[in-house]
XYZ file of C-alpha atoms in Angstrom:
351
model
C -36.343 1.733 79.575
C -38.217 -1.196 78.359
C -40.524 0.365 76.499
C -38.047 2.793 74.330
C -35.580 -0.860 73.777
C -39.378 -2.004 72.123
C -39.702 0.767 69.938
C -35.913 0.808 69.001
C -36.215 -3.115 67.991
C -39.580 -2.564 66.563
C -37.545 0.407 64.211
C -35.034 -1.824 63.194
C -36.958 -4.262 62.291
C -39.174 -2.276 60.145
C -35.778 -0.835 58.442
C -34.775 -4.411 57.851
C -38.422 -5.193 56.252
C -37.443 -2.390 53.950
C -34.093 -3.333 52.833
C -34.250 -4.668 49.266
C -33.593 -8.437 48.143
C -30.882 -9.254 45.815
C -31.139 -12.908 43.857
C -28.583 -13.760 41.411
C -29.200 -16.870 39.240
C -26.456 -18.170 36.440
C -27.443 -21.275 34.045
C -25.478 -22.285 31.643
C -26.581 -22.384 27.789
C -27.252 -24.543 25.539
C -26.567 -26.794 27.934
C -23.515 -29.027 30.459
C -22.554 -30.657 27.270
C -20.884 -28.805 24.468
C -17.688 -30.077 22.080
C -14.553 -28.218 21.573
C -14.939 -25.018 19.677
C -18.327 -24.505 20.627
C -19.037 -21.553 22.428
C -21.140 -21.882 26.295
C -23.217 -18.829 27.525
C -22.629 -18.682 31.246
C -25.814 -16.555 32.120
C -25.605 -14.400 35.486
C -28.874 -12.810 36.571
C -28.735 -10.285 38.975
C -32.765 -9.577 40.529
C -33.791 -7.359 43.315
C -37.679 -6.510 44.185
C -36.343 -2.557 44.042
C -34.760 -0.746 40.979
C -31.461 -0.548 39.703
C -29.645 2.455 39.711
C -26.684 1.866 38.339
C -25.070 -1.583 36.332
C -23.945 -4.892 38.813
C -20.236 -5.367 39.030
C -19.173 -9.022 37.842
C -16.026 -10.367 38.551
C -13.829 -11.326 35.475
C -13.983 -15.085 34.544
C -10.451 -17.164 33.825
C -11.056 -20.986 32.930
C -7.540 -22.726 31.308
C -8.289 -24.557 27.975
C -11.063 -21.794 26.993
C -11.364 -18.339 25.294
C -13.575 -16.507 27.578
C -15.827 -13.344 26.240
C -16.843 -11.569 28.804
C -19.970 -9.714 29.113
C -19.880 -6.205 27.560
C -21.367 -3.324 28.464
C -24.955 -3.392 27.904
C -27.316 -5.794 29.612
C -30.642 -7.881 28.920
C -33.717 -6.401 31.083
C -36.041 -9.287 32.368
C -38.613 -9.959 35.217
C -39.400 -12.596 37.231
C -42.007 -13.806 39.511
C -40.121 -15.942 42.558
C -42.617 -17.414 45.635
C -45.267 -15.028 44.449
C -42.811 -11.770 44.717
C -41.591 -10.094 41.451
C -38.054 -9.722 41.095
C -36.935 -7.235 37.945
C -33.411 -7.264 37.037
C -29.978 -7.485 34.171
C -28.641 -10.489 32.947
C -25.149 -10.974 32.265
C -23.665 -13.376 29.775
C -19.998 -14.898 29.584
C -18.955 -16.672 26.092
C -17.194 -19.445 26.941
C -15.272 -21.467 23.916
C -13.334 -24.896 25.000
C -9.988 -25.137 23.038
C -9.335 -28.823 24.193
C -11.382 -31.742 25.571
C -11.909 -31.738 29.116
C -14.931 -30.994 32.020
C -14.413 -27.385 33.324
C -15.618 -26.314 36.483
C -16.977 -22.626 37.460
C -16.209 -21.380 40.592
C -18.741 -19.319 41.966
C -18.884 -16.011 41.263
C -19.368 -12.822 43.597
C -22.084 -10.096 42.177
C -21.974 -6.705 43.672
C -24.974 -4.624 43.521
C -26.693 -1.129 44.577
C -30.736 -1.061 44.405
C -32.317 1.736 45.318
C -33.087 2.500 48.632
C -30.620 0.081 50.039
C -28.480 1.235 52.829
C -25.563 -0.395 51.636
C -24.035 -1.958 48.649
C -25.729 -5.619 48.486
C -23.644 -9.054 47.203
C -24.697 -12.608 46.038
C -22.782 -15.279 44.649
C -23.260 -17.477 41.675
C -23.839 -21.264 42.308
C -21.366 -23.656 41.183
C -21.482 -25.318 37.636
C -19.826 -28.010 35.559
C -19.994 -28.327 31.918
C -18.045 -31.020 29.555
C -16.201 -30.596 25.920
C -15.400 -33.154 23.996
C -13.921 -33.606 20.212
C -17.030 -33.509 17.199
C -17.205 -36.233 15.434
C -14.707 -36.698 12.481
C -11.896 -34.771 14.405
C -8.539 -35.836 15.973
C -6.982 -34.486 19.424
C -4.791 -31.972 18.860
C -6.501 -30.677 15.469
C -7.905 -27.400 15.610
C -11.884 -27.543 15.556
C -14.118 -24.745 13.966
C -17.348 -24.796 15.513
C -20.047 -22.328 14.030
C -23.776 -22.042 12.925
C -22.952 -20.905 9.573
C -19.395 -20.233 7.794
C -18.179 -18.004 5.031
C -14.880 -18.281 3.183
C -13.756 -15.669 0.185
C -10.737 -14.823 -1.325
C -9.203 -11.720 -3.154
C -6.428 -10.884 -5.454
C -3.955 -7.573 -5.233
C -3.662 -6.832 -8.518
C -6.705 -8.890 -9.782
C -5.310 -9.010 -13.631
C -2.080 -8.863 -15.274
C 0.060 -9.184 -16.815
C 2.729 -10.165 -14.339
C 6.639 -10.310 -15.027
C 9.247 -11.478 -12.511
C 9.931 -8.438 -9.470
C 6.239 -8.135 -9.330
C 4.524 -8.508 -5.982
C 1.000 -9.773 -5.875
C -0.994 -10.280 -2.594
C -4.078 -12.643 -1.492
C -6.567 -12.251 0.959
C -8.357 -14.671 2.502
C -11.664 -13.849 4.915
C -13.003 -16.201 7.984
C -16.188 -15.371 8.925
C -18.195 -17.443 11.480
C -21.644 -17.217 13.060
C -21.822 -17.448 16.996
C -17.563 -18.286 16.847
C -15.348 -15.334 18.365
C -12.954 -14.081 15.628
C -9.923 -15.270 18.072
C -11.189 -18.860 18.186
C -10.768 -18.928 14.447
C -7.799 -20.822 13.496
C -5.635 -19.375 10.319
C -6.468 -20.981 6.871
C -3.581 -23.010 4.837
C -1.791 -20.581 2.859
C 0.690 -23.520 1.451
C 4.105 -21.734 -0.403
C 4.990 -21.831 -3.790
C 8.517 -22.394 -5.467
C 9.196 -19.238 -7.632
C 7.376 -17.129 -5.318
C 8.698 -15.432 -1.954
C 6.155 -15.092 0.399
C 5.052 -12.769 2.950
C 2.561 -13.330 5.243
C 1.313 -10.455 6.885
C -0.471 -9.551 10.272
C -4.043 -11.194 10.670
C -6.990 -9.326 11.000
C -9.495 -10.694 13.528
C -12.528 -8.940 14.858
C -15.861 -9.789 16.145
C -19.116 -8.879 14.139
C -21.950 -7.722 15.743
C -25.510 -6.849 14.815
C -25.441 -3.255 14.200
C -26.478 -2.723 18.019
C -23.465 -3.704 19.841
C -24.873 -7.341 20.034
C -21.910 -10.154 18.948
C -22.825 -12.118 15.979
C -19.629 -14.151 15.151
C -16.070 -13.823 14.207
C -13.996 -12.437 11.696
C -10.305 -13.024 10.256
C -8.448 -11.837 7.216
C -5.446 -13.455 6.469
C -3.140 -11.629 3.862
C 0.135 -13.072 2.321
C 2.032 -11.014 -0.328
C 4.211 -12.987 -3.234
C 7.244 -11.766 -4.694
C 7.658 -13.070 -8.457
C 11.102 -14.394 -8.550
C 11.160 -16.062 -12.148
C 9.368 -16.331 -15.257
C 6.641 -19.033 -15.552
C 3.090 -20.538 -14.722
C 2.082 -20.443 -11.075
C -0.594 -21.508 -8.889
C -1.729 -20.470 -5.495
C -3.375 -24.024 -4.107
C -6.867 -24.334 -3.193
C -8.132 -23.591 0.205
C -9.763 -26.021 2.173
C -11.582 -25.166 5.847
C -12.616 -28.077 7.838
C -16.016 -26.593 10.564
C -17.876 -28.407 12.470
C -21.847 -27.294 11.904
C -23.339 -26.624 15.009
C -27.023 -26.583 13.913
C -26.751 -30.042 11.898
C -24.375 -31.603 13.906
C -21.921 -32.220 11.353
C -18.585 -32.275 9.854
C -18.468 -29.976 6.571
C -15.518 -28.580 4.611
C -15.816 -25.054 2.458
C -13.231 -24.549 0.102
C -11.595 -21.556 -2.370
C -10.603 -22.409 -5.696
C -7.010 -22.300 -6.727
C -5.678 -18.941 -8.042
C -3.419 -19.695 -11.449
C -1.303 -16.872 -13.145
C 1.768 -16.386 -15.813
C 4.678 -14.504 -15.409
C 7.030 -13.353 -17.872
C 10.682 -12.388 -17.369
C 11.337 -8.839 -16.774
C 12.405 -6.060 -19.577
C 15.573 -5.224 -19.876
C 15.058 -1.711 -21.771
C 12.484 0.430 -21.254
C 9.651 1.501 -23.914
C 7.900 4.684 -23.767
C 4.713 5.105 -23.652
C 4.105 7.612 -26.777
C 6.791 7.504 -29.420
C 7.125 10.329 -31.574
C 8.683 8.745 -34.058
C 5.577 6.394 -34.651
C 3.925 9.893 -34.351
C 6.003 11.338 -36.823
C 5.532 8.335 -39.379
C 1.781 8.040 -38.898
C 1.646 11.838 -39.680
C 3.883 10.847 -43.230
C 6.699 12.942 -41.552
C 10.218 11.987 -41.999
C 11.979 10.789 -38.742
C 14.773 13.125 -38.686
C 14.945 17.051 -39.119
C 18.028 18.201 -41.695
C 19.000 22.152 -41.257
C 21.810 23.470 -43.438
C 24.757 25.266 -42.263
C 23.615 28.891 -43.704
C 19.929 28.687 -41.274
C 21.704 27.589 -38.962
C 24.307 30.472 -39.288
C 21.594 32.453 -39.405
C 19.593 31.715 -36.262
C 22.860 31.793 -34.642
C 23.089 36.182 -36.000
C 19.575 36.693 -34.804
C 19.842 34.812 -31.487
C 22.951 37.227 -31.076
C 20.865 39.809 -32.248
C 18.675 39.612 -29.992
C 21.150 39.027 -27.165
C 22.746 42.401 -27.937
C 19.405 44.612 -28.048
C 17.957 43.033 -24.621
C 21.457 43.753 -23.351
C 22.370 46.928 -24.523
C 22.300 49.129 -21.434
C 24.848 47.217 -19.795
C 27.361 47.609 -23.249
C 26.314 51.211 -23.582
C 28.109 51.531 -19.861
C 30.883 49.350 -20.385
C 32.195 51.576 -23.356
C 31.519 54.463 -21.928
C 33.114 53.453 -18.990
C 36.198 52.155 -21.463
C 36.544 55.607 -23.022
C 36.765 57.291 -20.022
C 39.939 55.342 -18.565
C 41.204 56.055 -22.546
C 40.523 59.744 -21.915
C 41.955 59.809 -17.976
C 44.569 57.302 -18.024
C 48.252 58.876 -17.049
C 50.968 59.676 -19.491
C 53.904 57.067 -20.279
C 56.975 57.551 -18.575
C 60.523 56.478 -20.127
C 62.539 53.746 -18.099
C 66.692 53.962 -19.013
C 67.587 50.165 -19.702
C 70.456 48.841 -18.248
C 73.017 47.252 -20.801
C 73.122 43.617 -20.786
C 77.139 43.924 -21.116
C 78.394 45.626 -18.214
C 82.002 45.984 -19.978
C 80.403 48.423 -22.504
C 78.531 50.437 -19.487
C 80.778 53.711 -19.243
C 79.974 53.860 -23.362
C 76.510 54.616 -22.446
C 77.326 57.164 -19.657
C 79.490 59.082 -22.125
């Protein structure tokens, strides 16, 4: 017996030499330090010294006072060398944005894995990390910070031109765009009203850009409000002015849209064709009006009976002959004795 328990351990322990390793790293990027509206990667490697046969499974990532993006499908191929092994492997990246000023803590996470020729679906956990937001420079608590490499602001007009009168409805649009800065962390530009105009604000657009490869570049927003010209007049839609934060200079900057100015007149109250024909008329030294006297107009009234009858005569040829066949058929008249309106004189008539 002793000798097959040694070659049964000895087995095992040659299966357990071959089970694959499973390593999974997370660092956070650019740093522990960040302020609000700057976006955090949380990177998650997951390593083995197999293959991969399939993607890790990451849990999903909630931290209050943050917008958290979490990692999409595709991810980052790398290699490492660990205690003189190499390790290949995926890494995994959260977006983390702070919304207000406070240090966050990251719970560590649990990565599921299969490599190949592992007997059994392998798990490691993420270590636990801190990081710490605080306001930019030049900001307030409770003001909504902007935080992005690079910002672009433009504006449109719906018509572009007039003229305008009053009942006319106009929109603008106004389009966020920020590098590295999820299009949900964008706050919504001041649209300020205007007196004379009713307006509309409509739905925001907000997407993410990427690079053409499913990679995220920044964020997106398109903010659309539609006026309704309720009196005559000179308006002005007011400037727009973004406040950012630049995250590669480390400063405050502002971009702003000019004001859009327009005129308005009051509506029409009678409606002008588009082609007259008596400007026609005149410009082709035609009188205005048309004078027919009675006898052509007598006489287009004959021919357009004229006419009538000849497209029309079948149906008369059968009426009359249908007339002068009752004439010819009809029964003779028969005498009816009147009775006298005087009844004294009656026996006078029988006699």
């Amino acid at each position: 017996m002793k000798p097959c328990a040694l070659a049964l351990l000895m087995f095992v322990g040659l299966a357990q030499a071959d089970e694959p390793q499973l390593r999974v790293q997370a660092r956070l990027v650019p740093g522990d330090a960040v302020v609000v509206g700057e976006a955090v990667q949380l990177q998650v490697d997951v390593l083995t010294d197999s293959w991969f046969t399939r993607g890790a499974s990451l849990p999903e990532l909630s931290l209050a006072g943050t917008d958290v993006m979490p990692p999409n499908g595709e991810a980052e191929h790398l290699s490492q060398t660990i205690q003189g092994q190499t390790f290949s492997g995926l890494r995994y990246t959260y977006r983390i944005t702070p919304t207000q000023a406070h240090v966050f803590s990251i719970a560590p996470l649990t990565v599921r894995a299969n490599p190949a020729q592992a007997s059994h679906e392998l798990s490691g956990q993420t270590p636990a990390l801190t990081f710490r937001a605080s306001l930019p420079e030049g900001f307030s608590p409770g003001e909504p910070v902007l935080a992005a490499s690079a910002l672009r602001l433009s504006q449109s007009l719906t018509p572009s031109d007039g003229p305008f009168k009053v009942g006319d409805s106009l929109t603008r649009s106004v389009t966020l765009q920020a590098d590295g800065t999820p299009g949900l962390a964008l706050p919504a530009p001041p649209l300020a009203s205007v007196a004379g105009l009713g307006a509309y604000p409509q739905t925001p657009q907000v997407s993410n850009l990427d690079d053409g490869r499913g990679g995220f570049n920044g964020g997106q927003r398109i903010d659309r409000v539609r006026y309704r010209i309720e009196r005559e007049g000179d308006f002005e839609l007011p400037a727009v002015r973004v406040k950012w934060w630049d995250n590669v200079n480390r400063k405050t900057r502002f971009s702003e849209l000019p004001a859009v100015t327009f005129k308005a007149a009051a509506a029409c109250s009678s409606y002008t064709p588009v082609f007259s024909i008596v400007d026609d008329l005149k410009q082709m030294g035609q009188p205005t009006r048309l004078r027919l006297s009675a006898f052509w107009l007598v006489g287009v009234a004959v021919l357009l009976l004229a006419v009538a009858l000849y497209v029309n005569r079948g149906r008369l040829l059968h009426v009359l002959n249908a007339v002068r066949h009752w004439l010819r058929n009809r029964p003779p008249r028969q005498d009816y004795g009147l009775r006298p309106l005087n009844p004294r004189h009656e026996k006078d008539f029988q006699k």
